[in-house]
């Protein structure tokens, strides 16, 4: 998830003013608890959003849980989409004597002064999920993120296989991508990856033709997605495949299909659906229905990203590299992962809103 996408996600519900989440469960601007003798110090976490964004709150909670398990005091704060707020939060962590700082950055360049201040203070910074510019990425201890394009390619290949199985050889398949934002990095990388996987599979089935229905954009908002889907379905009642770029709005996608008569009230449909983000409600539905209309879902695993970020922060503090963050800029990328109804049960857990390892 990148800046533009998360900004719109956060609008799904109203934000609480000046939200702060700390490991002790306190709110407001109260300082972190003084580490006890068996604790190793403070790791500060500044998230672009927490309130109103279940994906990023899953990441924040995962980082707090991981760090506490390793003996650190963890404090996570919500920058509410403001680069200046995030910079001030980083400076506050520096003044508190934090051992390391993890940021889910507000913009790729906007937080440069915060990174520079931490560097001057000798405090390692780890960037997680979204990315900073290359010059800033070279100044931090590690950049941890998923490979959205590679994951989407797996989803595309599995969706193509399911579509050919339904439509048969020598058929024409009408493909629609319910996209996020026009001319936006996450949207474009997921589309590029999906189409690469789709075309890879279709190269082995030259008798099958793909007809692209032009993208429509729902901005990751349920109401806008519902309207976009309804407009598309009104003009394309013969749609065969929908790649929905975020599970956050999957209910809007299925509601539109039901309203058009392409899905019954029990969720049965001839339309092949593919998803992304690993929303736990989607994964649970896939796990209980081998004939699920959602044939593949890409996981970007926010809790696992958080755990990796904490590991890299601790490694930087100790001066003992994990060996898993490498290159220039130093980067640790999650392996691509797409779930199908056949293996979805492995990823079902009530402790996470989005599927993946913790």
mmCIF file of C-alpha atoms in Angstrom, residues 33 73 77 94-95 104 107 119 128 145 205 208 222 231-232 245 249 288-289 305 307 316 318 320 345 356 358:
data_model
loop_
_atom_site.group_PDB
_atom_site.id
_atom_site.type_symbol
_atom_site.label_atom_id
_atom_site.label_comp_id
_atom_site.label_asym_id
_atom_site.label_seq_id
_atom_site.Cartn_x
_atom_site.Cartn_y
_atom_site.Cartn_z
ATOM 1 C CA UNK A 33 6.487 3.770 30.037
ATOM 2 C CA UNK A 73 9.137 -1.114 24.825
ATOM 3 C CA UNK A 77 1.823 6.766 16.874
ATOM 4 C CA UNK A 94 14.886 10.785 19.338
ATOM 5 C CA UNK A 95 14.421 12.953 22.446
ATOM 6 C CA UNK A 104 5.491 3.787 7.373
ATOM 7 C CA UNK A 107 5.407 10.453 1.039
ATOM 8 C CA UNK A 119 20.855 9.631 11.403
ATOM 9 C CA UNK A 128 8.201 -0.421 6.043
ATOM 10 C CA UNK A 145 8.054 -4.149 1.622
ATOM 11 C CA UNK A 205 -3.787 -21.436 -24.958
ATOM 12 C CA UNK A 208 -8.439 -18.167 -26.277
ATOM 13 C CA UNK A 222 -16.999 0.962 -1.048
ATOM 14 C CA UNK A 231 -21.736 1.265 -14.444
ATOM 15 C CA UNK A 232 -19.442 -1.367 -15.906
ATOM 16 C CA UNK A 245 -7.465 -4.698 -6.708
ATOM 17 C CA UNK A 249 -14.116 -3.224 -1.257
ATOM 18 C CA UNK A 288 -15.036 -22.935 3.367
ATOM 19 C CA UNK A 289 -16.052 -23.067 -0.294
ATOM 20 C CA UNK A 305 6.102 -6.983 7.092
ATOM 21 C CA UNK A 307 7.747 -8.427 12.107
ATOM 22 C CA UNK A 316 20.677 -2.464 13.345
ATOM 23 C CA UNK A 318 22.836 -4.645 17.859
ATOM 24 C CA UNK A 320 24.345 -7.830 13.867
ATOM 25 C CA UNK A 345 -7.493 -22.605 5.331
ATOM 26 C CA UNK A 356 -0.454 -13.900 6.313
ATOM 27 C CA UNK A 358 2.723 -12.986 11.975
#
